[in-house]
PDB file of C-alpha atoms in Angstrom:
ATOM      1  CA  GLY A   1      90.395 124.235  16.931  1.00 67.00           C
ATOM      2  CA  VAL A   2      89.102 128.267  15.351  1.00 83.00           C
ATOM      3  CA  ARG A   3      88.131 129.800  12.670  1.00 86.00           C
ATOM      4  CA  ALA A   4      89.506 132.025   9.921  1.00 87.00           C
ATOM      5  CA  PHE A   5      87.716 134.704   7.326  1.00 90.00           C
ATOM      6  CA  ASP A   6      88.850 135.751   4.697  1.00 90.00           C
ATOM      7  CA  VAL A   7      88.480 139.591   4.527  1.00 94.00           C
ATOM      8  CA  ARG A   8      88.781 141.593   1.290  1.00 94.00           C
ATOM      9  CA  PRO A   9      88.594 145.428   2.226  1.00 98.00           C
ATOM     10  CA  GLU A  10      87.966 147.307  -0.247  1.00 98.00           C
ATOM     11  CA  LEU A  11      86.911 151.125   0.116  1.00 98.00           C
ATOM     12  CA  MET A  12      84.182 152.818  -1.560  1.00 95.00           C
ATOM     13  CA  ASP A  13      81.921 155.664  -1.160  1.00 95.00           C
ATOM     14  CA  GLY A  14      83.973 156.679   2.399  1.00 96.00           C
ATOM     15  CA  ALA A  15      83.212 153.661   3.779  1.00 98.00           C
ATOM     16  CA  TYR A  16      84.862 149.862   3.906  1.00 98.00           C
ATOM     17  CA  PHE A  17      83.599 147.282   2.861  1.00 97.00           C
ATOM     18  CA  THR A  18      84.153 143.203   1.802  1.00 95.00           C
ATOM     19  CA  HIS A  19      83.980 143.226  -2.105  1.00 91.00           C
ATOM     20  CA  HIS A  20      84.344 139.578  -4.287  1.00 83.00           C
ATOM     21  CA  THR A  21      85.529 141.289  -7.959  1.00 83.00           C
ATOM     22  CA  THR A  22      87.280 140.324 -10.695  1.00 82.00           C
ATOM     23  CA  THR A  23      90.051 142.896  -9.977  1.00 88.00           C
ATOM     24  CA  CYS A  24      89.620 146.484  -8.523  1.00 93.00           C
ATOM     25  CA  GLY A  25      87.756 148.148 -10.049  1.00 87.00           C
ATOM     26  CA  GLY A  26      86.195 145.551 -11.618  1.00 85.00           C
ATOM     27  CA  PHE A  27      83.023 143.555 -11.773  1.00 84.00           C
ATOM     28  CA  GLY A  28      81.835 141.875  -8.727  1.00 83.00           C
ATOM     29  CA  CYS A  29      79.570 142.358  -6.140  1.00 81.00           C
ATOM     30  CA  LEU A  30      79.787 144.766  -2.442  1.00 87.00           C
ATOM     31  CA  GLY A  31      79.444 142.423   0.485  1.00 88.00           C
ATOM     32  CA  VAL A  32      79.297 144.144   4.471  1.00 93.00           C
ATOM     33  CA  PRO A  33      80.332 147.390   5.806  1.00 97.00           C
ATOM     34  CA  LEU A  34      83.012 146.499   7.428  1.00 98.00           C
ATOM     35  CA  THR A  35      81.904 149.024  10.998  1.00 98.00           C
ATOM     36  CA  GLU A  36      78.698 145.178  11.138  1.00 98.00           C
ATOM     37  CA  LEU A  37      81.875 143.057  10.167  1.00 97.00           C
ATOM     38  CA  PHE A  38      83.847 143.219  13.657  1.00 98.00           C
ATOM     39  CA  GLY A  39      81.021 144.595  14.681  1.00 98.00           C
ATOM     40  CA  ASP A  40      80.138 141.512  15.033  1.00 97.00           C
ATOM     41  CA  LEU A  41      83.193 139.700  15.564  1.00 96.00           C
ATOM     42  CA  ARG A  42      83.656 142.189  18.436  1.00 97.00           C
ATOM     43  CA  ALA A  43      80.427 141.412  20.144  1.00 97.00           C
ATOM     44  CA  PHE A  44      81.420 137.411  19.536  1.00 95.00           C
ATOM     45  CA  LEU A  45      84.113 137.332  21.321  1.00 95.00           C
ATOM     46  CA  ASP A  46      82.894 139.621  23.721  1.00 95.00           C
ATOM     47  CA  ALA A  47      80.984 136.601  25.048  1.00 94.00           C
ATOM     48  CA  HIS A  48      82.783 133.356  24.089  1.00 92.00           C
ATOM     49  CA  GLN A  49      86.255 132.218  24.845  1.00 91.00           C
ATOM     50  CA  GLU A  50      87.204 131.453  21.200  1.00 91.00           C
ATOM     51  CA  VAL A  51      90.419 132.714  18.908  1.00 92.00           C
ATOM     52  CA  VAL A  52      89.512 133.457  15.413  1.00 94.00           C
ATOM     53  CA  LEU A  53      91.797 134.353  12.998  1.00 94.00           C
ATOM     54  CA  ILE A  54      91.287 137.767   9.954  1.00 95.00           C
ATOM     55  CA  GLU A  55      93.722 136.910   6.840  1.00 95.00           C
ATOM     56  CA  LEU A  56      92.934 140.571   4.942  1.00 97.00           C
ATOM     57  CA  GLY A  57      94.114 140.400   1.198  1.00 96.00           C
ATOM     58  CA  ALA A  58      93.264 141.806  -1.705  1.00 94.00           C
ATOM     59  CA  PHE A  59      93.315 145.234  -0.687  1.00 98.00           C
ATOM     60  CA  CYS A  60      90.813 147.640  -2.892  1.00 98.00           C
ATOM     61  CA  SER A  61      91.876 151.010  -2.956  1.00 98.00           C
ATOM     62  CA  THR A  62      92.817 150.624   0.947  1.00 98.00           C
ATOM     63  CA  GLY A  63      96.231 148.741   2.346  1.00 97.00           C
ATOM     64  CA  LEU A  64      98.692 148.688   5.046  1.00 96.00           C
ATOM     65  CA  ASP A  65      99.104 152.349   5.232  1.00 95.00           C
ATOM     66  CA  ASP A  66      95.552 153.409   5.229  1.00 98.00           C
ATOM     67  CA  ALA A  67      95.272 155.129   9.141  1.00 98.00           C
ATOM     68  CA  ASP A  68      91.492 154.970   8.863  1.00 98.00           C
ATOM     69  CA  LEU A  69      91.482 151.061   8.131  1.00 98.00           C
ATOM     70  CA  LEU A  70      93.122 149.941  10.689  1.00 98.00           C
ATOM     71  CA  ALA A  71      91.883 152.817  13.211  1.00 98.00           C
ATOM     72  CA  LEU A  72      88.682 150.309  12.235  1.00 98.00           C
ATOM     73  CA  ILE A  73      89.643 147.160  12.842  1.00 98.00           C
ATOM     74  CA  GLU A  74      91.710 148.191  15.820  1.00 98.00           C
ATOM     75  CA  ASP A  75      89.339 150.253  17.803  1.00 98.00           C
ATOM     76  CA  THR A  76      86.392 148.351  16.754  1.00 98.00           C
ATOM     77  CA  LEU A  77      87.688 145.465  18.569  1.00 98.00           C
ATOM     78  CA  GLY A  78      89.992 146.763  21.322  1.00 97.00           C
ATOM     79  CA  PRO A  79      90.947 144.642  24.434  1.00 95.00           C
ATOM     80  CA  ARG A  80      89.684 141.341  21.868  1.00 96.00           C
ATOM     81  CA  LEU A  81      93.156 141.702  19.771  1.00 97.00           C
ATOM     82  CA  TYR A  82      95.397 139.662  20.083  1.00 96.00           C
ATOM     83  CA  ALA A  83      98.620 141.111  20.523  1.00 96.00           C
ATOM     84  CA  GLU A  84     101.806 139.670  20.955  1.00 96.00           C
ATOM     85  CA  PRO A  85     103.288 139.797  24.662  1.00 95.00           C
ATOM     86  CA  GLU A  86     107.249 140.920  23.923  1.00 96.00           C
ATOM     87  CA  GLY A  87     109.971 138.401  24.694  1.00 95.00           C
ATOM     88  CA  GLU A  88     107.523 136.064  22.156  1.00 95.00           C
ATOM     89  CA  THR A  89     110.116 133.509  20.797  1.00 93.00           C
ATOM     90  CA  ARG A  90     107.643 130.561  19.306  1.00 93.00           C
ATOM     91  CA  ALA A  91     106.442 130.163  15.947  1.00 90.00           C
ATOM     92  CA  PHE A  92     102.804 131.318  15.909  1.00 90.00           C
ATOM     93  CA  MET A  93     102.211 128.373  15.187  1.00 88.00           C
ATOM     94  CA  GLN A  94     103.237 126.719  17.671  1.00 88.00           C
ATOM     95  CA  ARG A  95     101.528 128.394  20.471  1.00 90.00           C
ATOM     96  CA  PRO A  96      98.937 126.235  22.243  1.00 89.00           C
ATOM     97  CA  LEU A  97      94.834 128.050  21.807  1.00 85.00           C
ATOM     98  CA  ALA A  98      94.980 127.862  25.456  1.00 85.00           C
ATOM     99  CA  GLU A  99      97.248 130.724  25.353  1.00 88.00           C
ATOM    100  CA  LEU A 100      95.739 132.928  22.486  1.00 88.00           C
ATOM    101  CA  ALA A 101      92.234 133.395  24.840  1.00 83.00           C
ATOM    102  CA  THR A 102      92.072 134.573  27.701  1.00 78.00           C
ATOM    103  CA  VAL A 103      89.481 133.251  30.374  1.00 73.00           C
ATOM    104  CA  ASP A 104      87.182 136.811  29.652  1.00 83.00           C
ATOM    105  CA  GLY A 105      86.333 136.383  26.651  1.00 88.00           C
ATOM    106  CA  GLY A 106      87.696 135.912  23.620  1.00 93.00           C
ATOM    107  CA  ARG A 107      90.670 136.937  20.629  1.00 96.00           C
ATOM    108  CA  ALA A 108      90.937 138.145  16.849  1.00 97.00           C
ATOM    109  CA  ILE A 109      94.055 137.704  16.170  1.00 96.00           C
ATOM    110  CA  VAL A 110      94.510 139.547  11.934  1.00 98.00           C
ATOM    111  CA  PHE A 111      97.494 139.384   9.196  1.00 97.00           C
ATOM    112  CA  TYR A 112      97.654 142.072   6.514  1.00 98.00           C
ATOM    113  CA  GLU A 113      98.396 140.390   2.739  1.00 97.00           C
ATOM    114  CA  GLY A 114     101.594 141.951   2.161  1.00 97.00           C
ATOM    115  CA  LEU A 115     103.027 143.403   5.377  1.00 98.00           C
ATOM    116  CA  ALA A 116     106.786 142.566   7.215  1.00 97.00           C
ATOM    117  CA  ASP A 117     107.091 140.613  10.033  1.00 96.00           C
ATOM    118  CA  SER A 118     108.537 142.024  12.467  1.00 96.00           C
ATOM    119  CA  ALA A 119     108.149 141.723  16.443  1.00 96.00           C
ATOM    120  CA  ALA A 120     107.236 145.022  16.654  1.00 97.00           C
ATOM    121  CA  LEU A 121     104.312 144.898  14.697  1.00 98.00           C
ATOM    122  CA  ARG A 122     103.029 141.612  15.762  1.00 97.00           C
ATOM    123  CA  GLN A 123     103.222 143.732  19.358  1.00 97.00           C
ATOM    124  CA  ALA A 124     100.863 145.693  18.079  1.00 97.00           C
ATOM    125  CA  GLY A 125      98.770 143.145  16.987  1.00 97.00           C
ATOM    126  CA  ARG A 126      99.493 143.627  12.942  1.00 98.00           C
ATOM    127  CA  PHE A 127     100.947 139.974  11.895  1.00 98.00           C
ATOM    128  CA  SER A 128     102.043 139.086   9.117  1.00 97.00           C
ATOM    129  CA  ARG A 129     100.521 136.205   6.575  1.00 94.00           C
ATOM    130  CA  ALA A 130     104.458 135.039   6.630  1.00 92.00           C
ATOM    131  CA  GLN A 131     103.285 133.845  10.629  1.00 93.00           C
ATOM    132  CA  LEU A 132     100.510 131.007   9.150  1.00 92.00           C
ATOM    133  CA  THR A 133     102.617 128.348   7.776  1.00 91.00           C
ATOM    134  CA  VAL A 134     100.402 126.200   5.490  1.00 92.00           C
ATOM    135  CA  ASP A 135     100.810 125.094   2.004  1.00 93.00           C
ATOM    136  CA  GLY A 136      96.724 125.016  -0.445  1.00 91.00           C
ATOM    137  CA  TYR A 137      95.156 127.445  -2.219  1.00 89.00           C
ATOM    138  CA  TRP A 138      92.139 127.586  -3.844  1.00 88.00           C
ATOM    139  CA  SER A 139      91.822 126.657  -7.619  1.00 93.00           C
ATOM    140  CA  ASN A 140      90.006 129.774  -8.987  1.00 89.00           C
ATOM    141  CA  VAL A 141      86.939 127.557 -10.046  1.00 93.00           C
ATOM    142  CA  THR A 142      82.972 126.823 -10.628  1.00 90.00           C
ATOM    143  CA  ASP A 143      82.646 123.653 -11.371  1.00 93.00           C
ATOM    144  CA  VAL A 144      82.919 121.071  -8.056  1.00 96.00           C
ATOM    145  CA  GLU A 145      84.330 118.258 -10.361  1.00 97.00           C
ATOM    146  CA  LEU A 146      86.753 120.380 -11.056  1.00 97.00           C
ATOM    147  CA  LEU A 147      87.353 121.619  -7.832  1.00 97.00           C
ATOM    148  CA  ARG A 148      87.616 118.162  -6.326  1.00 98.00           C
ATOM    149  CA  ALA A 149      89.981 117.232  -9.029  1.00 98.00           C
ATOM    150  CA  ASP A 150      92.197 119.913  -7.856  1.00 98.00           C
ATOM    151  CA  GLN A 151      91.978 120.040  -4.114  1.00 97.00           C
ATOM    152  CA  VAL A 152      92.402 116.265  -3.657  1.00 98.00           C
ATOM    153  CA  GLY A 153      95.028 116.094  -6.631  1.00 98.00           C
ATOM    154  CA  ARG A 154      96.803 118.859  -4.805  1.00 97.00           C
ATOM    155  CA  PHE A 155      96.748 117.109  -0.730  1.00 98.00           C
ATOM    156  CA  GLU A 156      98.480 113.459  -2.699  1.00 97.00           C
ATOM    157  CA  SER A 157     101.187 115.615  -2.679  1.00 96.00           C
ATOM    158  CA  PHE A 158     101.314 117.271   0.176  1.00 96.00           C
ATOM    159  CA  ASP A 159     104.728 117.131   2.677  1.00 94.00           C
ATOM    160  CA  PRO A 160     103.899 116.634   6.154  1.00 92.00           C
ATOM    161  CA  THR A 161     107.150 115.937   7.003  1.00 91.00           C
ATOM    162  CA  ALA A 162     107.862 119.427   5.761  1.00 90.00           C
ATOM    163  CA  GLY A 163     106.270 120.548   9.250  1.00 87.00           C
ATOM    164  CA  ARG A 164     103.045 122.720   8.168  1.00 91.00           C
ATOM    165  CA  LEU A 165      99.382 122.566   7.364  1.00 91.00           C
ATOM    166  CA  PHE A 166      97.767 121.781   4.145  1.00 94.00           C
ATOM    167  CA  GLU A 167      94.815 124.057   4.087  1.00 94.00           C
ATOM    168  CA  LEU A 168      92.056 121.891   1.526  1.00 95.00           C
ATOM    169  CA  SER A 169      89.854 125.323   0.791  1.00 94.00           C
ATOM    170  CA  TRP A 170      86.661 123.753  -0.320  1.00 94.00           C
ATOM    171  CA  THR A 171      85.064 126.958  -1.880  1.00 91.00           C
ATOM    172  CA  LEU A 172      83.766 127.470  -5.670  1.00 88.00           C
ATOM    173  CA  THR A 173      84.519 130.520  -6.835  1.00 82.00           C
ATOM    174  CA  GLN A 174      83.069 133.728  -8.970  1.00 78.00           C
ATOM    175  CA  ASP A 175      84.620 133.664 -12.453  1.00 77.00           C
ATOM    176  CA  GLN A 176      83.895 137.075 -14.510  1.00 79.00           C
ATOM    177  CA  ASP A 177      80.570 135.787 -16.380  1.00 81.00           C
ATOM    178  CA  LEU A 178      78.916 134.904 -12.551  1.00 74.00           C
ATOM    179  CA  ALA A 179      80.475 138.564 -11.890  1.00 73.00           C
ATOM    180  CA  LEU A 180      79.462 140.535 -14.324  1.00 77.00           C
ATOM    181  CA  THR A 181      75.562 139.351 -13.062  1.00 75.00           C
ATOM    182  CA  CYS A 182      76.849 141.611  -9.605  1.00 74.00           C
ATOM    183  CA  ILE A 183      75.728 145.071 -12.065  1.00 77.00           C
ATOM    184  CA  GLY A 184      71.650 144.470 -12.264  1.00 77.00           C
ATOM    185  CA  PRO A 185      68.890 143.537  -9.612  1.00 77.00           C
ATOM    186  CA  PRO A 186      70.813 142.023  -6.700  1.00 71.00           C
ATOM    187  CA  GLU A 187      68.248 139.188  -6.836  1.00 73.00           C
ATOM    188  CA  GLN A 188      69.479 137.491  -9.899  1.00 73.00           C
ATOM    189  CA  ALA A 189      72.685 137.789  -9.305  1.00 73.00           C
ATOM    190  CA  THR A 190      74.521 134.480  -8.400  1.00 74.00           C
ATOM    191  CA  SER A 191      76.234 134.350  -4.428  1.00 75.00           C
ATOM    192  CA  ILE A 192      79.005 133.236  -2.476  1.00 77.00           C
ATOM    193  CA  ARG A 193      76.766 131.759  -0.495  1.00 82.00           C
ATOM    194  CA  GLN A 194      74.668 129.820  -3.503  1.00 86.00           C
ATOM    195  CA  LEU A 195      77.870 127.718  -4.836  1.00 86.00           C
ATOM    196  CA  ALA A 196      78.397 127.517  -0.909  1.00 88.00           C
ATOM    197  CA  ASP A 197      75.970 125.241  -0.934  1.00 91.00           C
ATOM    198  CA  ALA A 198      76.714 123.647  -4.473  1.00 92.00           C
ATOM    199  CA  ALA A 199      79.785 122.965  -2.551  1.00 94.00           C
ATOM    200  CA  ASN A 200      79.321 121.389   0.723  1.00 94.00           C
ATOM    201  CA  PRO A 201      77.101 118.627   0.527  1.00 95.00           C
ATOM    202  CA  GLN A 202      80.663 117.021  -1.573  1.00 96.00           C
ATOM    203  CA  LEU A 203      82.799 117.809   1.299  1.00 96.00           C
ATOM    204  CA  GLY A 204      82.466 114.539   3.582  1.00 96.00           C
ATOM    205  CA  PRO A 205      82.298 112.090   0.603  1.00 97.00           C
ATOM    206  CA  VAL A 206      85.846 113.800  -1.139  1.00 97.00           C
ATOM    207  CA  LEU A 207      87.116 113.257   2.645  1.00 97.00           C
ATOM    208  CA  ASP A 208      85.385 109.882   3.059  1.00 97.00           C
ATOM    209  CA  ASP A 209      87.472 108.688   0.320  1.00 98.00           C
ATOM    210  CA  LEU A 210      90.629 110.275   0.082  1.00 98.00           C
ATOM    211  CA  VAL A 211      90.751 108.767   4.307  1.00 97.00           C
ATOM    212  CA  ALA A 212      89.097 105.178   2.832  1.00 97.00           C
ATOM    213  CA  ARG A 213      93.284 105.762   0.288  1.00 98.00           C
ATOM    214  CA  GLY A 214      94.795 105.962   3.711  1.00 97.00           C
ATOM    215  CA  GLU A 215      95.895 109.839   1.821  1.00 97.00           C
ATOM    216  CA  ILE A 216      93.658 111.177   5.152  1.00 97.00           C
ATOM    217  CA  ARG A 217      95.977 109.064   7.733  1.00 96.00           C
ATOM    218  CA  PRO A 218      97.351 109.129  11.743  1.00 95.00           C
ATOM    219  CA  GLY A 219      99.991 111.936  11.382  1.00 93.00           C
ATOM    220  CA  ARG A 220      98.587 113.269   7.669  1.00 95.00           C
ATOM    221  CA  ILE A 221      95.304 115.769   8.155  1.00 95.00           C
ATOM    222  CA  PRO A 222      94.094 118.457   6.190  1.00 95.00           C
ATOM    223  CA  SER A 223      94.320 120.611   9.739  1.00 90.00           C
ATOM    224  CA  VAL A 224      92.370 123.266   7.343  1.00 91.00           C
ATOM    225  CA  LEU A 225      89.109 123.240   6.265  1.00 92.00           C
ATOM    226  CA  SER A 226      87.940 126.009   4.383  1.00 90.00           C
ATOM    227  CA  ILE A 227      84.837 126.559   3.160  1.00 89.00           C
ATOM    228  CA  ASP A 228      82.873 129.981   2.367  1.00 85.00           C
ATOM    229  CA  PHE A 229      79.057 128.987   4.119  1.00 81.00           C
ATOM    230  CA  ALA A 230      80.071 126.900   7.190  1.00 76.00           C
ATOM    231  CA  ASP A 231      77.787 125.047   9.595  1.00 78.00           C
ATOM    232  CA  THR A 232      77.607 122.465  12.501  1.00 84.00           C
ATOM    233  CA  PHE A 233      78.619 119.425   9.745  1.00 89.00           C
ATOM    234  CA  VAL A 234      82.276 121.506   9.320  1.00 90.00           C
ATOM    235  CA  THR A 235      82.614 120.994  13.314  1.00 89.00           C
ATOM    236  CA  ASP A 236      81.756 117.375  12.636  1.00 93.00           C
ATOM    237  CA  GLU A 237      83.751 116.645  10.215  1.00 94.00           C
ATOM    238  CA  CYS A 238      86.905 118.910  11.686  1.00 92.00           C
ATOM    239  CA  LEU A 239      86.789 117.107  14.679  1.00 92.00           C
ATOM    240  CA  ARG A 240      86.158 113.562  12.478  1.00 94.00           C
ATOM    241  CA  LEU A 241      89.669 114.815  11.605  1.00 94.00           C
ATOM    242  CA  THR A 242      91.438 115.548  14.725  1.00 92.00           C
ATOM    243  CA  HIS A 243      90.616 111.435  16.165  1.00 93.00           C
ATOM    244  CA  LEU A 244      91.763 110.327  13.417  1.00 92.00           C
ATOM    245  CA  ASN A 245      94.444 112.467  14.363  1.00 89.00           C
ATOM    246  CA  LEU A 246      95.127 111.015  17.489  1.00 84.00           C
ATOM    247  CA  ARG A 247      95.391 107.238  17.418  1.00 78.00           C
TER     248      ARG A 247
END
């Protein structure tokens, strides 16, 4: 499998950060500087033969035409940025992982929300989200039981014969009341980490129930587990689903 990260860039006071806000210029919190995020990613890929997907979207005060943002990403990742080889005709999701990484380290594949899909852009290391043939969507709730009902319902209606993967989005989303707490001292704000700590322990039981009811079965699994903060339990769940799918 691969790791994937949803990154929302915002330009603030001449520097790029991640953000989680109600709207651009609205309430919410800024995260780490993008220089730090992509620098850490480069160091990780230099040392590990892994494939990492970066999905960029929800741009604020920046966008696809921001040459400085593109340069930051591409210069920082350097040779770790995956660019499509000339002459490649297979859909991205049909390519073996072994072809995406290299023997001397890993690769980051960067997808841009709203980017047109063309061979020239892919060969420059800029991929459209249209290349990710994945169904599923975030629930936009702050309550675990509402999250459970929404995501289970989405999976129950998933058609695996359509040639797409399913993403189980196990994430609680900051609402406006929580976003307002970002105005005050940082220690008083409810962090995304705290929301993840509430949701993550319930993922295993939900998957257990879907398996027990036959909703998850060979040929019909959630191929992507989306959570806000990962730990080793996520790898264990992914391996469990993969082994079930191979029966």
